[in-house]
């Protein structure tokens, strides 16, 4: 199993989600936010900045952190504009409950992006340039690893061998990892998930699919909770 080249992952969307979205996507409790957390990939999310205020120690990882903050902010703004245009063109693919409309989506994501940019400028040590499935951390360095909109979202570019290697690595560096969502972009489910869970079990990974109180991409309201057995 080999890592995908950086230019494959680097071509993906650089999104800017907030702590509020992370809480819902990953079922985060106040207790979760009191521990050590790896956000991988972190993109332009405001999560590290916001969660730190709750007492968490957060490290965000992304190959895009090789670029400067101003460039990442511009990438985040472009992603936001692309997302808004797509949502307007395909409203039936989304559930407008967390965000009531595109205007709220734009406002919250923009605020998260600005939180990211300010925090990375002030605390660059929180933002580490790295690429799954090879992370520069010690075994069990984190209580929790969070992976949003990478694994399963890009099955057209990242095959199951990459997914398996990535999850093995996430569960090496963290006592537990949570992955959301569990379907490719534009889809509501992944038919290959049951077989993939069998591969995880064969690799010594305990995995459980859990419902979450969040659904934006229609049909995607479950996360995968994994840990080494």
XYZ file of N, CA and C in Angstrom:
687
model
N 0.844 -1.185 0.000
C 0.000 0.000 0.000
C 0.884 1.243 0.000
N 0.669 2.119 -0.934
C 1.506 3.299 -1.047
C 0.671 4.561 -0.928
N 1.326 5.633 -0.507
C 0.637 6.914 -0.384
C 0.332 7.478 -1.755
N -0.760 8.183 -1.851
C -1.065 8.912 -3.061
C -0.139 10.121 -3.163
N 0.267 10.508 -4.382
C 1.135 11.673 -4.523
C 0.462 12.925 -3.994
N 1.279 13.847 -3.515
C 0.742 15.051 -2.897
C -0.121 15.855 -3.845
N 0.179 15.818 -5.153
C -0.612 16.636 -6.077
C -2.025 16.115 -6.227
N -2.279 14.844 -5.893
C -3.650 14.320 -5.944
C -4.471 14.922 -4.807
N -3.945 14.827 -3.596
C -4.667 15.370 -2.450
C -4.661 16.894 -2.499
N -3.578 17.471 -2.978
C -3.508 18.910 -3.047
C -4.508 19.531 -3.998
N -5.054 18.733 -4.926
C -6.028 19.260 -5.875
C -7.443 19.266 -5.312
N -7.625 18.801 -4.087
C -8.954 18.694 -3.503
C -9.377 20.017 -2.863
N -10.635 20.097 -2.502
C -11.181 21.337 -1.960
C -10.566 21.670 -0.604
N -10.284 22.933 -0.398
C -9.764 23.411 0.884
C -10.904 24.127 1.581
N -11.598 23.422 2.462
C -12.831 23.943 3.049
C -12.574 24.617 4.390
N -13.593 25.343 4.870
C -13.446 26.147 6.093
C -14.649 25.931 7.010
N -14.653 24.780 7.683
C -15.759 24.472 8.579
C -15.473 24.976 9.989
N -16.533 25.172 10.745
C -16.444 25.756 12.087
C -16.487 24.685 13.172
N -16.219 25.103 14.403
C -16.373 24.204 15.543
C -17.801 23.690 15.631
N -18.793 24.537 15.341
C -20.180 24.094 15.388
C -20.435 22.927 14.457
N -19.898 22.987 13.242
C -20.049 21.858 12.318
C -19.308 20.639 12.825
N -18.108 20.815 13.328
C -17.340 19.681 13.841
C -18.085 18.998 14.984
N -18.653 19.783 15.871
C -19.413 19.181 16.980
C -20.486 18.257 16.455
N -21.200 18.699 15.437
C -22.316 17.917 14.905
C -21.826 16.758 14.040
N -20.841 17.003 13.189
C -20.343 15.947 12.299
C -19.774 14.776 13.076
N -19.080 15.084 14.168
C -18.342 14.051 14.898
C -18.934 13.744 16.270
N -20.108 14.292 16.576
C -20.715 14.043 17.881
C -19.821 14.434 19.027
N -19.114 15.547 18.904
C -18.150 15.946 19.924
C -18.837 16.437 21.189
N -18.339 15.975 22.315
C -18.824 16.418 23.620
C -17.822 17.398 24.239
N -18.219 18.033 25.319
C -17.281 18.895 26.034
C -16.090 18.082 26.532
N -16.328 16.834 26.903
C -15.223 15.976 27.346
C -14.241 15.728 26.203
N -14.752 15.505 24.998
C -13.873 15.328 23.843
C -12.988 16.556 23.649
N -13.571 17.727 23.873
C -12.863 18.975 23.632
C -11.910 19.350 24.763
N -11.778 18.484 25.741
C -10.813 18.723 26.813
C -9.528 17.939 26.601
N -9.463 17.167 25.518
C -8.311 16.316 25.274
C -7.410 16.822 24.168
N -6.578 15.919 23.663
C -5.665 16.238 22.562
C -6.286 15.723 21.272
N -6.373 16.584 20.267
C -7.115 16.276 19.047
C -6.257 16.552 17.824
N -6.287 15.624 16.884
C -5.661 15.798 15.579
C -6.750 16.056 14.554
N -6.647 17.158 13.827
C -7.576 17.479 12.740
C -6.846 17.204 11.437
N -7.248 16.146 10.743
C -6.477 15.664 9.599
C -7.392 15.179 8.470
N -7.549 15.953 7.399
C -6.869 17.199 7.078
C -7.601 18.397 7.676
N -6.835 19.421 8.036
C -7.432 20.584 8.671
C -7.942 21.621 7.699
N -7.340 21.698 6.498
C -7.773 22.693 5.537
C -7.755 24.085 6.140
N -8.776 24.864 5.825
C -8.909 26.224 6.362
C -9.964 26.282 7.470
N -10.154 25.176 8.169
C -11.170 25.136 9.223
C -10.786 26.025 10.395
N -11.793 26.603 11.022
C -11.573 27.370 12.237
C -11.531 26.498 13.476
N -11.614 25.181 13.303
C -11.750 24.272 14.437
C -10.610 24.396 15.433
N -9.365 24.392 14.970
C -8.232 24.429 15.896
C -8.283 25.681 16.765
N -8.587 26.804 16.143
C -8.659 28.060 16.898
C -9.788 28.026 17.918
N -10.957 27.573 17.496
C -12.119 27.593 18.377
C -12.025 26.544 19.480
N -11.600 25.328 19.133
C -11.544 24.257 20.126
C -10.511 24.543 21.195
N -9.444 25.226 20.836
C -8.420 25.578 21.817
C -9.006 26.440 22.922
N -9.975 27.266 22.564
C -10.605 28.117 23.567
C -11.419 27.304 24.572
N -11.786 26.060 24.205
C -12.502 25.184 25.120
C -11.546 24.343 25.961
N -10.251 24.503 25.735
C -9.271 23.758 26.508
C -8.630 22.609 25.775
N -9.029 22.352 24.532
C -8.427 21.268 23.761
C -7.022 21.652 23.317
N -6.167 20.647 23.160
C -4.893 20.848 22.474
C -5.057 20.272 21.087
N -5.062 21.119 20.092
C -5.364 20.707 18.727
C -4.148 20.908 17.834
N -3.866 19.901 17.023
C -2.898 20.026 15.937
C -3.645 19.737 14.640
N -3.530 20.651 13.687
C -4.142 20.455 12.379
C -3.055 20.065 11.380
N -3.379 19.116 10.522
C -2.429 18.608 9.536
C -3.032 18.744 8.147
N -2.227 19.193 7.200
C -2.697 19.279 5.820
C -1.485 19.475 4.901
N -1.452 18.813 3.753
C -0.337 19.072 2.829
C -0.332 20.501 2.308
N -1.486 21.155 2.323
C -1.562 22.531 1.836
C -0.879 23.526 2.772
N -0.522 23.087 3.983
C 0.159 23.994 4.899
C 1.593 24.286 4.456
N 2.027 23.663 3.389
C 3.312 24.042 2.791
C 3.234 25.429 2.161
N 2.021 25.911 1.913
C 1.832 27.246 1.356
C 1.587 28.243 2.482
N 1.762 29.518 2.185
C 1.605 30.537 3.212
C 0.130 30.772 3.515
N -0.120 31.442 4.628
C -1.484 31.631 5.104
C -2.318 32.463 4.140
N -1.743 33.505 3.576
C -2.497 34.346 2.642
C -2.956 33.552 1.425
N -2.081 32.694 0.919
C -2.453 31.864 -0.231
C -3.542 30.885 0.145
N -3.428 30.285 1.343
C -4.463 29.353 1.785
C -5.800 30.056 1.964
N -5.753 31.262 2.484
C -7.001 32.025 2.644
C -7.661 32.239 1.284
N -6.872 32.573 0.273
C -7.426 32.756 -1.072
C -7.992 31.446 -1.609
N -7.299 30.337 -1.336
C -7.817 29.029 -1.746
C -9.146 28.745 -1.057
N -9.209 29.077 0.225
C -10.445 28.862 0.961
C -11.595 29.690 0.422
N -11.319 30.928 0.052
C -12.357 31.782 -0.520
C -12.836 31.244 -1.862
N -11.905 30.749 -2.673
C -12.302 30.170 -3.965
C -13.153 28.923 -3.765
N -12.769 28.083 -2.801
C -13.567 26.891 -2.502
C -14.964 27.287 -2.058
N -15.057 28.310 -1.230
C -16.348 28.771 -0.744
C -17.231 29.256 -1.889
N -16.677 29.992 -2.818
C -17.444 30.478 -3.956
C -17.887 29.326 -4.856
N -16.989 28.360 -5.063
C -17.360 27.183 -5.852
C -18.482 26.411 -5.176
N -18.376 26.283 -3.851
C -19.406 25.565 -3.112
C -20.747 26.250 -3.198
N -20.744 27.556 -3.041
C -22.001 28.300 -3.123
C -22.653 28.128 -4.489
N -21.845 28.232 -5.551
C -22.391 28.074 -6.902
C -22.971 26.677 -7.094
N -22.257 25.661 -6.597
C -22.742 24.285 -6.746
C -24.026 24.078 -5.963
N -24.089 24.597 -4.741
C -25.287 24.421 -3.925
C -26.503 25.077 -4.574
N -26.289 26.225 -5.191
C -27.393 26.904 -5.869
C -27.866 26.127 -7.088
N -26.924 25.467 -7.759
C -27.267 24.698 -8.957
C -27.852 23.336 -8.629
N -27.535 22.777 -7.448
C -27.971 21.429 -7.072
C -28.590 21.441 -5.677
N -29.623 22.220 -5.451
C -30.177 22.336 -4.086
C -30.730 21.027 -3.543
N -31.172 20.119 -4.419
C -31.767 18.872 -3.950
C -30.733 17.903 -3.378
N -29.455 18.160 -3.602
C -28.414 17.286 -3.072
C -28.083 17.610 -1.615
N -28.711 18.658 -1.078
C -28.364 19.118 0.260
C -29.591 19.262 1.143
N -29.354 19.148 2.438
C -30.404 19.303 3.433
C -30.148 20.626 4.157
N -31.071 21.553 4.035
C -30.854 22.891 4.580
C -31.482 23.020 5.968
N -30.831 22.338 6.918
C -31.265 22.425 8.313
C -30.173 23.044 9.174
N -28.948 22.509 9.099
C -27.856 23.150 9.836
C -27.647 24.560 9.282
N -27.499 24.659 7.972
C -27.529 25.954 7.304
C -28.944 26.152 6.779
N -29.536 27.274 7.090
C -30.905 27.497 6.618
C -30.945 27.926 5.161
N -29.853 28.525 4.687
C -29.804 28.959 3.292
C -28.349 29.219 2.902
N -28.133 29.547 1.639
C -26.777 29.754 1.137
C -26.115 30.952 1.808
N -26.892 31.953 2.176
C -26.326 33.135 2.820
C -25.721 32.784 4.183
N -26.433 31.962 4.960
C -25.882 31.546 6.244
C -24.649 30.673 6.042
N -24.711 29.792 5.057
C -23.557 28.963 4.705
C -22.336 29.841 4.432
N -22.510 30.858 3.608
C -21.400 31.740 3.267
C -20.873 32.467 4.505
N -21.774 32.973 5.333
C -21.356 33.741 6.505
C -20.574 32.877 7.484
N -21.078 31.667 7.795
C -20.406 30.825 8.789
C -19.082 30.313 8.269
N -19.052 29.880 7.008
C -17.801 29.371 6.458
C -16.756 30.491 6.330
N -17.193 31.698 5.982
C -16.258 32.812 5.884
C -15.685 33.154 7.255
N -16.530 33.151 8.272
C -16.058 33.424 9.632
C -15.042 32.379 10.067
N -15.308 31.104 9.763
C -14.373 30.035 10.120
C -13.042 30.223 9.389
N -13.110 30.620 8.128
C -11.898 30.857 7.345
C -11.054 31.973 7.961
N -11.696 33.049 8.362
C -10.954 34.155 8.955
C -10.367 33.761 10.310
N -11.076 32.924 11.068
C -10.532 32.423 12.334
C -9.277 31.586 12.072
N -9.342 30.747 11.054
C -8.177 29.941 10.683
C -6.981 30.829 10.343
N -7.209 31.796 9.451
C -6.104 32.631 8.994
C -5.451 33.380 10.149
N -6.258 33.929 11.032
C -5.713 34.668 12.173
C -4.962 33.740 13.124
N -5.511 32.548 13.358
C -4.890 31.625 14.304
C -3.591 31.061 13.742
N -3.574 30.747 12.450
C -2.339 30.209 11.881
C -1.227 31.256 11.905
N -1.585 32.514 11.693
C -0.589 33.571 11.764
C -0.043 33.726 13.179
N -0.930 33.576 14.176
C -0.524 33.757 15.572
C 0.110 32.510 16.173
N -0.326 31.325 15.725
C 0.131 30.057 16.313
C 0.485 29.056 15.214
N 1.524 29.311 14.451
C 1.871 28.409 13.344
C 2.208 26.997 13.801
N 2.600 26.830 15.082
C 2.959 25.502 15.580
C 1.774 24.548 15.602
N 0.561 25.066 15.531
C -0.623 24.208 15.528
C -0.885 23.594 14.148
N -0.206 24.058 13.132
C -0.524 23.685 11.754
C 0.694 23.025 11.121
N 0.588 21.715 10.909
C 1.718 20.888 10.486
C 1.506 20.410 9.050
N 2.535 20.563 8.244
C 2.483 20.077 6.865
C 2.778 18.588 6.854
N 1.804 17.791 6.462
C 1.983 16.335 6.396
C 0.884 15.752 5.531
N 1.076 14.501 5.151
C 0.196 13.848 4.183
C -0.074 12.417 4.613
N -1.336 12.072 4.779
C -1.684 10.669 5.010
C -1.204 9.826 3.839
N -0.774 8.582 4.123
C -0.831 7.865 5.410
C 0.495 7.845 6.164
N 1.204 8.966 6.208
C 2.493 9.019 6.896
C 2.532 10.283 7.741
N 2.176 10.154 9.004
C 2.069 11.315 9.889
C 3.253 11.373 10.853
N 3.771 12.570 11.123
C 4.990 12.712 11.937
C 4.711 12.791 13.432
N 3.963 11.817 13.947
C 3.590 11.841 15.360
C 3.886 10.491 16.008
N 3.991 10.523 17.332
C 4.253 9.305 18.077
C 2.981 8.463 18.203
N 3.159 7.190 18.526
C 2.012 6.324 18.773
C 1.164 6.891 19.908
N -0.148 6.923 19.701
C -1.117 7.372 20.703
C -0.801 8.780 21.230
N -0.291 9.624 20.365
C 0.005 10.995 20.793
C -1.272 11.803 21.033
N -2.365 11.378 20.395
C -3.627 12.107 20.506
C -4.714 11.224 21.102
N -5.633 11.863 21.789
C -6.812 11.146 22.256
C -7.759 10.845 21.104
N -7.846 11.784 20.162
C -8.862 11.706 19.117
C -8.328 12.299 17.822
N -8.576 11.609 16.723
C -8.279 12.139 15.390
C -9.595 12.317 14.638
N -9.729 13.435 13.951
C -10.937 13.752 13.193
C -10.575 13.921 11.725
N -11.315 13.223 10.866
C -11.057 13.301 9.427
C -12.356 13.631 8.719
N -12.389 14.825 8.162
C -13.610 15.332 7.538
C -13.432 15.508 6.031
N -14.336 14.902 5.270
C -14.448 15.146 3.828
C -13.144 14.888 3.071
N -12.491 13.788 3.425
C -11.369 13.276 2.643
C -11.609 11.801 2.370
N -11.509 10.988 3.413
C -11.764 9.562 3.241
C -13.232 9.347 2.878
N -13.462 8.502 1.904
C -14.770 8.173 1.317
C -15.293 9.292 0.411
N -14.971 10.534 0.695
C -15.461 11.623 -0.153
C -14.826 11.588 -1.536
N -13.574 11.111 -1.619
C -12.832 11.131 -2.881
C -12.466 9.719 -3.342
N -13.425 8.839 -3.303
C -13.166 7.460 -3.737
C -12.832 7.366 -5.226
N -13.151 8.399 -5.976
C -12.790 8.396 -7.390
C -11.298 8.646 -7.588
N -10.621 9.148 -6.567
C -9.190 9.453 -6.675
C -8.326 8.665 -5.697
N -8.903 8.297 -4.564
C -8.165 7.587 -3.525
C -8.778 6.208 -3.346
N -8.024 5.166 -3.682
C -8.600 3.829 -3.665
C -8.681 3.269 -2.250
N -9.241 2.066 -2.138
C -9.452 1.481 -0.816
C -8.140 1.142 -0.113
N -7.090 0.843 -0.874
C -5.797 0.599 -0.239
C -5.312 1.854 0.481
N -5.498 3.002 -0.159
C -5.137 4.257 0.499
C -5.979 4.452 1.759
N -7.291 4.206 1.655
C -8.172 4.370 2.814
C -7.727 3.480 3.970
N -7.398 2.245 3.674
C -6.978 1.321 4.728
C -5.682 1.807 5.380
N -4.712 2.194 4.560
C -3.441 2.674 5.103
C -3.651 3.935 5.930
N -4.526 4.817 5.471
C -4.785 6.058 6.197
C -5.421 5.788 7.552
N -6.379 4.878 7.597
C -7.054 4.580 8.865
C -6.117 3.861 9.828
N -5.287 2.974 9.319
C -4.289 2.327 10.179
C -3.380 3.386 10.802
N -2.982 4.369 10.004
C -2.109 5.421 10.519
C -2.832 6.312 11.525
N -4.067 6.674 11.230
C -4.834 7.498 12.167
C -5.006 6.802 13.513
N -5.250 5.505 13.477
C -5.431 4.771 14.728
C -4.105 4.442 15.401
N -3.015 4.639 14.705
C -1.701 4.537 15.355
C -1.433 5.771 16.212
N -1.720 6.952 15.668
C -1.361 8.187 16.363
C -2.434 8.645 17.344
N -3.647 8.077 17.253
C -4.738 8.488 18.141
C -5.433 7.268 18.727
N -5.918 7.409 19.929
C -6.628 6.303 20.574
C -7.939 5.987 19.854
N -8.530 7.010 19.265
C -9.754 6.815 18.491
C -9.759 7.812 17.331
N -10.309 7.391 16.200
C -10.475 8.298 15.066
C -11.936 8.267 14.628
N -12.424 9.429 14.192
C -13.784 9.549 13.692
C -13.725 10.136 12.285
N -14.464 9.523 11.385
C -14.409 9.875 9.965
C -15.808 10.236 9.483
N -15.921 11.351 8.783
C -17.206 11.818 8.269
C -16.967 12.546 6.962
N -17.844 12.380 5.953
C -18.972 11.447 5.834
C -18.496 10.114 5.282
N -19.445 9.228 4.982
C -19.111 7.869 4.544
C -19.587 7.602 3.123
N -19.649 8.638 2.297
C -20.086 8.482 0.901
C -19.347 9.491 0.041
N -19.119 9.166 -1.231
C -18.461 10.120 -2.126
C -19.300 11.380 -2.306
N -18.631 12.454 -2.668
C -19.347 13.687 -2.960
C -20.343 13.447 -4.085
N -21.548 13.972 -3.924
C -22.591 13.781 -4.920
C -23.374 12.502 -4.751
N -23.010 11.682 -3.738
C -23.694 10.418 -3.484
C -24.302 10.430 -2.090
N -25.212 9.481 -1.865
C -25.840 9.375 -0.556
C -25.355 8.175 0.246
N -24.596 7.288 -0.399
C -24.098 6.107 0.301
C -22.930 5.518 -0.474
N -22.230 4.600 0.178
C -21.128 3.882 -0.450
C -21.404 2.392 -0.330
N -21.741 1.779 -1.448
C -22.134 0.369 -1.434
C -21.010 -0.554 -0.974
N -19.775 -0.113 -1.140
C -18.643 -0.960 -0.766
C -18.265 -0.892 0.692
N -19.007 -0.127 1.492
C -18.622 0.055 2.894
C -18.618 -1.254 3.690
N -19.644 -2.130 3.584
C -19.587 -3.373 4.375
C -18.344 -4.207 4.100
N -17.947 -4.332 2.843
C -16.736 -5.088 2.520
C -15.491 -4.394 3.063
N -15.499 -3.076 3.008
C -14.341 -2.344 3.521
C -14.222 -2.512 5.032
N -15.343 -2.560 5.725
C -15.300 -2.789 7.163
C -14.691 -4.157 7.472
N -14.920 -5.128 6.604
C -14.299 -6.440 6.781
C -12.782 -6.337 6.637
N -12.327 -5.502 5.702
C -10.883 -5.296 5.540
C -10.289 -4.639 6.787
N -11.010 -3.695 7.354
C -10.535 -3.068 8.575
C -10.410 -4.094 9.697
N -11.420 -4.931 9.842
C -11.382 -5.950 10.892
C -10.197 -6.887 10.702
N -9.929 -7.262 9.452
C -8.804 -8.146 9.162
C -7.471 -7.484 9.493
N -7.444 -6.151 9.452
C -6.227 -5.404 9.778
C -6.130 -5.080 11.262
N -7.071 -5.584 12.060
C -7.034 -5.356 13.497
C -7.622 -4.040 13.936
N -8.498 -3.478 13.101
C -9.130 -2.196 13.410
C -10.579 -2.433 13.818
N -10.934 -1.981 15.014
C -12.330 -2.007 15.446
C -13.048 -0.822 14.807
N -14.204 -1.070 14.203
C -14.920 -0.007 13.494
C -16.410 -0.100 13.783
N -17.012 1.066 13.957
C -18.451 1.136 14.202
C -19.028 2.348 13.485
N -20.120 2.124 12.774
C -20.825 3.214 12.112
C -21.839 3.783 13.099
N -21.783 5.105 13.301
C -22.689 5.757 14.246
C -23.402 6.929 13.584
N -24.687 7.079 13.918
C -25.462 8.212 13.417
C -25.012 9.482 14.137
N -25.054 10.604 13.400
C -24.730 11.901 13.986
C -25.873 12.876 13.702
N -25.918 13.917 14.491
C -26.962 14.921 14.354
C -26.517 16.014 13.378
N -26.201 15.596 12.164
C -25.738 16.533 11.141
C -25.978 15.889 9.775
N -26.591 16.633 8.894
C -26.767 16.168 7.515
C -26.832 17.401 6.617
N -25.799 17.565 5.829
C -25.783 18.632 4.825
C -25.804 17.993 3.433
N -24.802 17.166 3.132
C -24.862 16.334 1.935
C -25.957 15.297 2.169
N -26.986 15.328 1.347
C -28.169 14.499 1.593
C -27.795 13.027 1.754
N -28.348 12.412 2.799
C -28.111 10.998 3.066
C -26.885 10.725 3.906
N -26.049 11.739 4.125
C -24.795 11.544 4.860
C -24.946 12.052 6.287
N -25.367 11.167 7.169
C -25.551 11.523 8.583
C -24.978 10.453 9.489
N -23.878 9.829 9.033
C -23.205 8.811 9.832
C -21.691 9.059 9.803
N -21.055 8.691 10.911
C -19.596 8.725 10.960
C -19.071 7.317 11.240
N -17.803 7.100 10.948
C -17.141 5.852 11.255
C -16.190 6.102 12.423
N -16.369 5.332 13.488
C -15.519 5.429 14.675
C -14.574 4.229 14.665
N -13.269 4.483 14.688
C -12.293 3.409 14.551
C -11.222 3.507 15.630
N -10.669 2.355 15.965
C -9.552 2.283 16.912
C -8.842 0.954 16.697
N -7.603 0.877 17.130
C -6.879 -0.377 17.009
C -7.364 -1.358 18.074
N -7.644 -2.601 17.636
C -8.166 -3.606 18.554
C -7.104 -4.106 19.523
